[in-house]
mmCIF file of C-alpha atoms in Angstrom:
data_model
loop_
_atom_site.group_PDB
_atom_site.id
_atom_site.type_symbol
_atom_site.label_atom_id
_atom_site.label_comp_id
_atom_site.label_asym_id
_atom_site.label_seq_id
_atom_site.Cartn_x
_atom_site.Cartn_y
_atom_site.Cartn_z
ATOM 1 C CA MET A 1 -0.108 -0.029 0.110
ATOM 2 C CA PRO A 2 2.783 1.432 1.502
ATOM 3 C CA ILE A 3 1.384 4.151 4.205
ATOM 4 C CA LEU A 4 3.747 7.237 4.221
ATOM 5 C CA ASN A 5 4.455 9.597 6.767
ATOM 6 C CA GLN A 6 2.795 8.293 9.378
ATOM 7 C CA PRO A 7 4.402 6.929 12.735
ATOM 8 C CA SER A 8 4.524 3.095 12.930
ATOM 9 C CA THR A 9 1.724 2.182 15.850
ATOM 10 C CA ALA A 10 0.713 -1.581 16.486
ATOM 11 C CA LYS A 11 -2.940 -2.491 16.442
ATOM 12 C CA THR A 12 -3.810 -4.394 19.764
ATOM 13 C CA LEU A 13 -6.503 -7.165 19.686
ATOM 14 C CA GLN A 14 -9.916 -6.579 21.183
ATOM 15 C CA THR A 15 -11.867 -10.048 20.843
ATOM 16 C CA ILE A 16 -11.350 -13.186 19.707
ATOM 17 C CA GLN A 17 -14.630 -14.863 17.622
ATOM 18 C CA ARG A 18 -14.946 -18.887 17.953
ATOM 19 C CA PRO A 19 -17.364 -20.772 15.984
ATOM 20 C CA GLN A 20 -20.570 -22.384 17.414
ATOM 21 C CA GLY A 21 -20.268 -25.781 15.778
ATOM 22 C CA ARG A 22 -20.772 -26.847 12.411
ATOM 23 C CA HIS A 23 -24.101 -27.200 10.228
ATOM 24 C CA TRP A 24 -24.463 -27.754 6.354
ATOM 25 C CA VAL A 25 -25.770 -25.366 3.536
ATOM 26 C CA GLY A 26 -27.477 -27.527 1.505
ATOM 27 C CA ASP A 27 -25.888 -30.948 1.048
ATOM 28 C CA GLY A 28 -22.606 -29.257 -0.442
ATOM 29 C CA PHE A 29 -21.231 -27.256 2.466
ATOM 30 C CA PRO A 30 -20.272 -28.397 5.901
ATOM 31 C CA VAL A 31 -19.547 -24.832 7.361
ATOM 32 C CA ARG A 32 -18.625 -23.093 10.498
ATOM 33 C CA THR A 33 -19.881 -19.277 10.867
ATOM 34 C CA LEU A 34 -16.582 -17.473 11.957
ATOM 35 C CA PHE A 35 -18.288 -14.231 12.360
ATOM 36 C CA VAL A 36 -21.949 -13.237 11.994
ATOM 37 C CA TYR A 37 -23.372 -9.105 11.670
ATOM 38 C CA SER A 38 -26.320 -9.964 14.620
ATOM 39 C CA GLY A 39 -25.426 -7.865 17.580
ATOM 40 C CA MET A 40 -21.718 -7.184 16.212
ATOM 41 C CA GLY A 41 -22.666 -4.945 12.888
ATOM 42 C CA ASP A 42 -21.100 -1.775 13.964
ATOM 43 C CA LEU A 43 -17.724 -3.875 15.339
ATOM 44 C CA LEU A 44 -17.631 -5.743 12.077
ATOM 45 C CA SER A 45 -18.598 -3.335 9.151
ATOM 46 C CA PRO A 46 -18.172 -3.061 6.440
ATOM 47 C CA PHE A 47 -18.360 -6.910 6.406
ATOM 48 C CA LEU A 48 -21.358 -9.335 7.772
ATOM 49 C CA MET A 49 -20.546 -12.690 8.031
ATOM 50 C CA LEU A 50 -17.860 -15.347 6.991
ATOM 51 C CA ASP A 51 -18.539 -18.813 6.415
ATOM 52 C CA TYR A 52 -15.355 -21.603 6.377
ATOM 53 C CA ALA A 53 -16.333 -25.039 4.370
ATOM 54 C CA GLY A 54 -14.156 -27.880 5.364
ATOM 55 C CA PRO A 55 -12.016 -29.316 5.144
ATOM 56 C CA ALA A 56 -14.112 -31.961 4.490
ATOM 57 C CA GLU A 57 -13.494 -35.041 1.938
ATOM 58 C CA PHE A 58 -16.440 -35.687 -0.464
ATOM 59 C CA PRO A 59 -16.987 -39.303 -2.221
ATOM 60 C CA PRO A 60 -17.228 -39.199 -5.835
ATOM 61 C CA THR A 61 -21.264 -38.569 -6.648
ATOM 62 C CA THR A 62 -23.376 -38.450 -10.000
ATOM 63 C CA ALA A 63 -25.526 -36.440 -7.646
ATOM 64 C CA ARG A 64 -25.941 -32.445 -7.795
ATOM 65 C CA ARG A 65 -24.615 -31.525 -4.057
ATOM 66 C CA GLY A 66 -24.837 -27.881 -3.014
ATOM 67 C CA VAL A 67 -27.585 -25.534 -2.441
ATOM 68 C CA GLY A 68 -30.681 -24.103 -4.756
ATOM 69 C CA GLU A 69 -32.294 -21.002 -5.957
ATOM 70 C CA HIS A 70 -32.265 -18.435 -3.398
ATOM 71 C CA PRO A 71 -32.675 -14.891 -3.099
ATOM 72 C CA HIS A 72 -29.894 -12.039 -2.023
ATOM 73 C CA ARG A 73 -30.127 -8.221 -1.784
ATOM 74 C CA GLY A 74 -28.406 -5.515 -0.377
ATOM 75 C CA PHE A 75 -25.075 -6.869 0.180
ATOM 76 C CA GLU A 76 -21.491 -8.957 -1.528
ATOM 77 C CA THR A 77 -20.382 -12.454 -1.787
ATOM 78 C CA VAL A 78 -16.878 -13.370 -1.767
ATOM 79 C CA THR A 79 -16.196 -17.639 -2.264
ATOM 80 C CA ILE A 80 -12.425 -18.408 -2.018
ATOM 81 C CA VAL A 81 -11.890 -22.075 -3.150
ATOM 82 C CA TYR A 82 -8.573 -23.491 -1.318
ATOM 83 C CA ASP A 83 -9.903 -27.358 -2.737
ATOM 84 C CA GLY A 84 -12.579 -28.713 -4.975
ATOM 85 C CA GLU A 85 -15.205 -26.516 -7.241
ATOM 86 C CA VAL A 86 -17.905 -24.521 -6.980
ATOM 87 C CA GLU A 87 -20.075 -23.663 -9.530
ATOM 88 C CA HIS A 88 -22.394 -20.404 -9.432
ATOM 89 C CA ARG A 89 -25.385 -19.663 -11.830
ATOM 90 C CA ASP A 90 -27.518 -16.364 -11.139
ATOM 91 C CA SER A 91 -30.970 -14.570 -12.178
ATOM 92 C CA ALA A 92 -28.388 -11.796 -13.517
ATOM 93 C CA GLY A 93 -26.641 -13.458 -16.530
ATOM 94 C CA GLY A 94 -23.368 -14.154 -13.930
ATOM 95 C CA GLY A 95 -21.784 -17.521 -13.345
ATOM 96 C CA GLY A 96 -19.013 -19.747 -13.561
ATOM 97 C CA ILE A 97 -16.970 -22.550 -12.301
ATOM 98 C CA ILE A 98 -14.094 -21.785 -9.989
ATOM 99 C CA GLY A 99 -11.234 -23.916 -8.375
ATOM 100 C CA PRO A 100 -8.525 -23.981 -6.029
ATOM 101 C CA GLY A 101 -7.400 -20.346 -6.092
ATOM 102 C CA ASP A 102 -10.007 -18.998 -7.604
ATOM 103 C CA VAL A 103 -12.398 -16.387 -6.399
ATOM 104 C CA GLN A 104 -15.905 -15.448 -7.081
ATOM 105 C CA TRP A 105 -17.293 -12.037 -6.168
ATOM 106 C CA MET A 106 -21.044 -11.634 -6.801
ATOM 107 C CA THR A 107 -22.814 -8.305 -5.921
ATOM 108 C CA ALA A 108 -26.303 -9.241 -5.079
ATOM 109 C CA ALA A 109 -27.234 -5.529 -4.529
ATOM 110 C CA ALA A 110 -30.729 -4.688 -5.795
ATOM 111 C CA GLY A 111 -31.531 -8.246 -6.028
ATOM 112 C CA LEU A 112 -30.947 -11.750 -7.558
ATOM 113 C CA VAL A 113 -31.566 -15.494 -6.839
ATOM 114 C CA HIS A 114 -28.470 -17.908 -7.631
ATOM 115 C CA GLU A 115 -27.491 -21.491 -7.136
ATOM 116 C CA GLU A 116 -24.220 -23.044 -5.813
ATOM 117 C CA PHE A 117 -23.130 -26.540 -6.437
ATOM 118 C CA HIS A 118 -20.002 -28.527 -6.473
ATOM 119 C CA GLY A 119 -18.323 -28.193 -9.713
ATOM 120 C CA PRO A 120 -19.077 -31.257 -11.816
ATOM 121 C CA ASN A 121 -15.703 -32.784 -12.198
ATOM 122 C CA PHE A 122 -15.307 -32.196 -8.855
ATOM 123 C CA ALA A 123 -18.225 -34.337 -7.992
ATOM 124 C CA GLN A 124 -17.593 -37.296 -10.330
ATOM 125 C CA GLN A 125 -14.007 -37.507 -9.116
ATOM 126 C CA GLY A 126 -14.569 -36.350 -5.338
ATOM 127 C CA GLY A 127 -11.776 -35.081 -2.684
ATOM 128 C CA PRO A 128 -10.846 -32.639 -0.797
ATOM 129 C CA PHE A 129 -13.245 -29.867 -0.455
ATOM 130 C CA GLN A 130 -12.238 -26.090 1.512
ATOM 131 C CA MET A 131 -13.855 -22.876 0.634
ATOM 132 C CA ALA A 132 -14.412 -19.536 2.712
ATOM 133 C CA GLN A 133 -17.571 -17.155 2.021
ATOM 134 C CA LEU A 134 -17.355 -13.891 3.064
ATOM 135 C CA TRP A 135 -20.167 -11.358 3.070
ATOM 136 C CA VAL A 136 -19.520 -7.865 2.469
ATOM 137 C CA ASN A 137 -21.987 -5.153 2.950
ATOM 138 C CA LEU A 138 -23.052 -2.450 0.563
ATOM 139 C CA PRO A 139 -23.230 1.398 1.327
ATOM 140 C CA ALA A 140 -27.006 2.751 1.084
ATOM 141 C CA LYS A 141 -26.448 4.818 -1.689
ATOM 142 C CA ASP A 142 -25.229 1.405 -3.589
ATOM 143 C CA LYS A 143 -27.653 -1.451 -2.244
ATOM 144 C CA MET A 144 -30.260 -0.887 -5.456
ATOM 145 C CA ALA A 145 -27.337 -0.883 -7.783
ATOM 146 C CA PRO A 146 -27.380 -3.281 -10.580
ATOM 147 C CA PRO A 147 -25.967 -6.924 -9.809
ATOM 148 C CA ARG A 148 -22.852 -7.976 -10.908
ATOM 149 C CA TYR A 149 -20.417 -11.211 -11.032
ATOM 150 C CA GLN A 150 -16.824 -11.170 -11.048
ATOM 151 C CA GLY A 151 -15.314 -14.366 -11.913
ATOM 152 C CA ILE A 152 -11.354 -13.784 -10.688
ATOM 153 C CA THR A 153 -8.798 -16.631 -11.502
ATOM 154 C CA LYS A 154 -5.840 -17.695 -9.750
ATOM 155 C CA ALA A 155 -3.943 -16.101 -12.359
ATOM 156 C CA GLN A 156 -5.315 -12.653 -11.968
ATOM 157 C CA ILE A 157 -4.514 -12.115 -8.315
ATOM 158 C CA PRO A 158 -1.218 -10.878 -7.736
ATOM 159 C CA VAL A 159 1.473 -12.325 -4.774
ATOM 160 C CA VAL A 160 3.435 -10.063 -2.817
ATOM 161 C CA THR A 161 6.501 -12.448 -1.323
ATOM 162 C CA LEU A 162 7.112 -11.241 2.186
ATOM 163 C CA PRO A 163 10.615 -10.803 3.498
ATOM 164 C CA ASP A 164 12.801 -13.020 5.064
ATOM 165 C CA GLY A 165 10.975 -15.862 4.420
ATOM 166 C CA GLN A 166 7.844 -15.165 6.841
ATOM 167 C CA GLY A 167 5.755 -15.880 3.768
ATOM 168 C CA SER A 168 3.094 -14.597 0.966
ATOM 169 C CA LEU A 169 -0.083 -12.606 0.319
ATOM 170 C CA ARG A 170 -2.439 -13.284 -2.347
ATOM 171 C CA VAL A 171 -4.039 -9.732 -3.100
ATOM 172 C CA ILE A 172 -7.531 -10.115 -3.636
ATOM 173 C CA ALA A 173 -8.733 -6.664 -3.359
ATOM 174 C CA GLY A 174 -7.155 -3.540 -2.199
ATOM 175 C CA SER A 175 -3.368 -3.215 -2.385
ATOM 176 C CA TYR A 176 -0.339 -3.964 -0.816
ATOM 177 C CA ALA A 177 3.583 -3.529 -1.821
ATOM 178 C CA GLY A 178 2.740 -2.026 -4.768
ATOM 179 C CA ALA A 179 0.588 -5.065 -5.631
ATOM 180 C CA GLN A 180 -3.234 -4.232 -6.664
ATOM 181 C CA GLY A 181 -5.996 -6.634 -6.490
ATOM 182 C CA PRO A 182 -8.157 -7.474 -9.120
ATOM 183 C CA ALA A 183 -11.251 -7.142 -7.672
ATOM 184 C CA GLU A 184 -13.696 -3.899 -7.872
ATOM 185 C CA THR A 185 -15.114 -2.828 -4.712
ATOM 186 C CA PHE A 186 -18.002 -0.147 -3.578
ATOM 187 C CA SER A 187 -16.071 1.052 -0.557
ATOM 188 C CA PRO A 188 -12.549 0.778 0.509
ATOM 189 C CA ILE A 189 -11.696 -2.573 1.774
ATOM 190 C CA GLN A 190 -8.709 -4.959 1.534
ATOM 191 C CA VAL A 191 -8.786 -8.827 1.442
ATOM 192 C CA TRP A 192 -5.594 -10.602 1.616
ATOM 193 C CA ASP A 193 -5.092 -14.479 1.233
ATOM 194 C CA ALA A 194 -2.381 -14.874 3.771
ATOM 195 C CA ARG A 195 0.482 -18.022 4.031
ATOM 196 C CA LEU A 196 2.790 -17.590 6.918
ATOM 197 C CA GLY A 197 5.517 -19.515 8.164
ATOM 198 C CA ALA A 198 5.919 -20.840 11.950
ATOM 199 C CA GLY A 199 8.434 -19.025 13.906
ATOM 200 C CA HIS A 200 8.082 -15.534 12.286
ATOM 201 C CA GLN A 201 6.728 -11.967 13.389
ATOM 202 C CA VAL A 202 5.224 -10.744 10.309
ATOM 203 C CA ALA A 203 4.364 -6.786 10.618
ATOM 204 C CA LEU A 204 1.699 -5.683 8.131
ATOM 205 C CA GLU A 205 0.856 -2.001 6.967
ATOM 206 C CA VAL A 206 -2.709 -1.492 7.231
ATOM 207 C CA PRO A 207 -5.311 1.271 7.027
ATOM 208 C CA GLU A 208 -5.623 3.748 10.126
ATOM 209 C CA ALA A 209 -9.493 3.498 11.741
ATOM 210 C CA TYR A 210 -10.483 0.577 9.379
ATOM 211 C CA THR A 211 -12.046 -2.704 10.665
ATOM 212 C CA THR A 212 -9.314 -5.310 10.759
ATOM 213 C CA LEU A 213 -9.999 -8.851 11.245
ATOM 214 C CA VAL A 214 -7.941 -11.624 11.463
ATOM 215 C CA VAL A 215 -9.438 -15.069 10.037
ATOM 216 C CA VAL A 216 -7.373 -18.111 10.710
ATOM 217 C CA LEU A 217 -8.055 -20.754 8.285
ATOM 218 C CA GLN A 218 -5.526 -23.228 9.441
ATOM 219 C CA GLY A 219 -2.784 -22.819 12.091
ATOM 220 C CA ALA A 220 -2.234 -20.227 14.702
ATOM 221 C CA VAL A 221 -0.976 -16.655 15.117
ATOM 222 C CA ARG A 222 -0.866 -14.297 17.786
ATOM 223 C CA VAL A 223 -1.640 -10.270 17.573
ATOM 224 C CA GLY A 224 1.130 -8.626 19.858
ATOM 225 C CA ASN A 225 0.742 -10.675 23.314
ATOM 226 C CA SER A 226 -2.599 -11.579 22.874
ATOM 227 C CA GLU A 227 -3.949 -15.535 23.255
ATOM 228 C CA PRO A 228 -3.692 -17.784 20.229
ATOM 229 C CA ILE A 229 -5.818 -17.129 17.526
ATOM 230 C CA ALA A 230 -6.095 -20.900 16.110
ATOM 231 C CA GLU A 231 -8.155 -22.630 13.429
ATOM 232 C CA ALA A 232 -11.348 -21.390 12.737
ATOM 233 C CA GLU A 233 -11.258 -18.161 14.959
ATOM 234 C CA VAL A 234 -11.097 -14.625 14.194
ATOM 235 C CA GLY A 235 -8.806 -11.891 15.787
ATOM 236 C CA ILE A 236 -10.772 -8.819 15.465
ATOM 237 C CA CYS A 237 -8.730 -6.000 15.866
ATOM 238 C CA ASP A 238 -8.826 -2.406 17.486
ATOM 239 C CA ARG A 239 -9.328 -0.044 14.944
ATOM 240 C CA ALA A 240 -6.565 2.870 16.065
ATOM 241 C CA GLY A 241 -3.182 1.707 14.170
ATOM 242 C CA ASN A 242 -1.657 1.080 11.076
ATOM 243 C CA THR A 243 0.394 -1.910 11.677
ATOM 244 C CA LEU A 244 -0.744 -5.574 12.340
ATOM 245 C CA VAL A 245 1.815 -7.389 13.769
ATOM 246 C CA LEU A 246 1.658 -11.455 13.921
ATOM 247 C CA ASP A 247 3.781 -13.912 15.832
ATOM 248 C CA CYS A 248 3.211 -17.071 13.753
ATOM 249 C CA LEU A 249 2.758 -20.107 16.216
ATOM 250 C CA GLN A 250 2.182 -22.564 13.303
ATOM 251 C CA ASP A 251 2.416 -22.496 9.738
ATOM 252 C CA THR A 252 -0.966 -20.441 8.789
ATOM 253 C CA THR A 253 -3.382 -19.750 6.305
ATOM 254 C CA ALA A 254 -5.158 -16.888 6.774
ATOM 255 C CA LEU A 255 -7.661 -13.997 5.731
ATOM 256 C CA ILE A 256 -6.516 -10.598 6.360
ATOM 257 C CA LEU A 257 -9.584 -8.361 5.879
ATOM 258 C CA CYS A 258 -9.424 -4.586 6.284
ATOM 259 C CA GLY A 259 -12.436 -2.081 5.562
ATOM 260 C CA GLN A 260 -13.612 1.121 6.187
ATOM 261 C CA PRO A 261 -16.414 1.342 8.438
ATOM 262 C CA LEU A 262 -19.772 2.295 6.870
ATOM 263 C CA ASP A 263 -21.452 3.590 9.958
ATOM 264 C CA GLU A 264 -24.913 3.179 8.707
ATOM 265 C CA PRO A 265 -27.947 1.225 10.350
ATOM 266 C CA ILE A 266 -28.071 -2.546 9.549
ATOM 267 C CA VAL A 267 -31.176 -4.491 8.967
ATOM 268 C CA GLY A 268 -30.883 -7.896 8.138
ATOM 269 C CA HIS A 269 -33.379 -11.373 7.549
ATOM 270 C CA GLY A 270 -32.239 -14.095 5.943
ATOM 271 C CA PRO A 271 -30.508 -13.186 2.726
ATOM 272 C CA PHE A 272 -31.649 -9.613 2.932
ATOM 273 C CA VAL A 273 -29.201 -7.272 4.326
ATOM 274 C CA MET A 274 -30.808 -3.344 3.947
ATOM 275 C CA ASN A 275 -30.815 -0.096 6.128
ATOM 276 C CA THR A 276 -34.235 -0.171 7.612
ATOM 277 C CA THR A 277 -37.300 -2.804 8.148
ATOM 278 C CA GLU A 278 -39.191 -0.927 5.807
ATOM 279 C CA GLU A 279 -36.402 -1.996 3.068
ATOM 280 C CA ILE A 280 -36.460 -5.692 4.111
ATOM 281 C CA TYR A 281 -40.328 -5.326 3.916
ATOM 282 C CA GLN A 282 -40.034 -4.285 0.248
ATOM 283 C CA ALA A 283 -37.124 -7.107 -0.772
ATOM 284 C CA MET A 284 -39.370 -10.201 0.622
ATOM 285 C CA VAL A 285 -42.270 -8.597 -1.710
ATOM 286 C CA ASP A 286 -40.014 -7.908 -4.552
ATOM 287 C CA TYR A 287 -38.768 -11.544 -4.197
ATOM 288 C CA GLN A 288 -42.141 -13.062 -3.732
ATOM 289 C CA SER A 289 -43.412 -10.953 -6.945
ATOM 290 C CA GLY A 290 -40.720 -12.144 -9.076
ATOM 291 C CA LYS A 291 -38.911 -8.764 -9.740
ATOM 292 C CA MET A 292 -35.415 -10.864 -8.589
ATOM 293 C CA GLY A 293 -35.733 -12.981 -11.781
ATOM 294 C CA ALA A 294 -35.219 -16.260 -11.661
ATOM 295 C CA LEU A 295 -32.908 -18.756 -13.204
ATOM 296 C CA ALA A 296 -33.145 -20.378 -16.710
ATOM 297 C CA PRO A 297 -34.418 -24.121 -16.708
ATOM 298 C CA GLN A 298 -31.079 -26.261 -17.433
#
């Protein structure tokens, strides 16, 4: 990024969020919800939720595993695949298959319906499956923007090698050390997919006053002298400070999420996240009346 003309001040850890068990989304995604906006919307803004699916092993099948047609309005979903394949199709015409290292950035905005299934090749072959899906809130002025779909391949995502064998960052959104992520966003956010080496201390420059989350998918790290943030746990940092210092206790895969808080009301109901209860009611009416479209038969 780098942040210039500012003294370096380290962020401190505010709290650790731990998952409350595992549940299924459809029949294809065994997920742990690592954080959710209910009761924590202001603290997490602009991020709403993150589901971590896997690691899991699926046998070969001829059946379609996943979750069928359902609506969304008012936010974006960001799906990052580590193992396996995810096939997406939506009523706005977006869709595709993403595999290991790829990212699907779907903007529901004014509303659409979509479905998500295992990719057909993966279903036929079976094997390890692991992915994360992040929900990103939209500013009030953009909640009724047209939907869009960004299919981002592994080759499009720049990789920043950290010094002294510390590891690497894949820059999906935002920027780091001159590398610009390919994702287009509606508000300033950073999404970095990190691989960090055990025994190293890593200092990352992050924006002052942004929400900063350390989502550990595998491994364990500390923020300063904090207790460890372990597998499937999320460290929520204080917004003050422009340096994130991580002590890596194990080889670690983590998502580093930084975002400018929206400071707007959050009202959600199921697949809709808006700013008022009236807008939620309107979303229900619009979906039920077909205004969010429908998937073409296959």
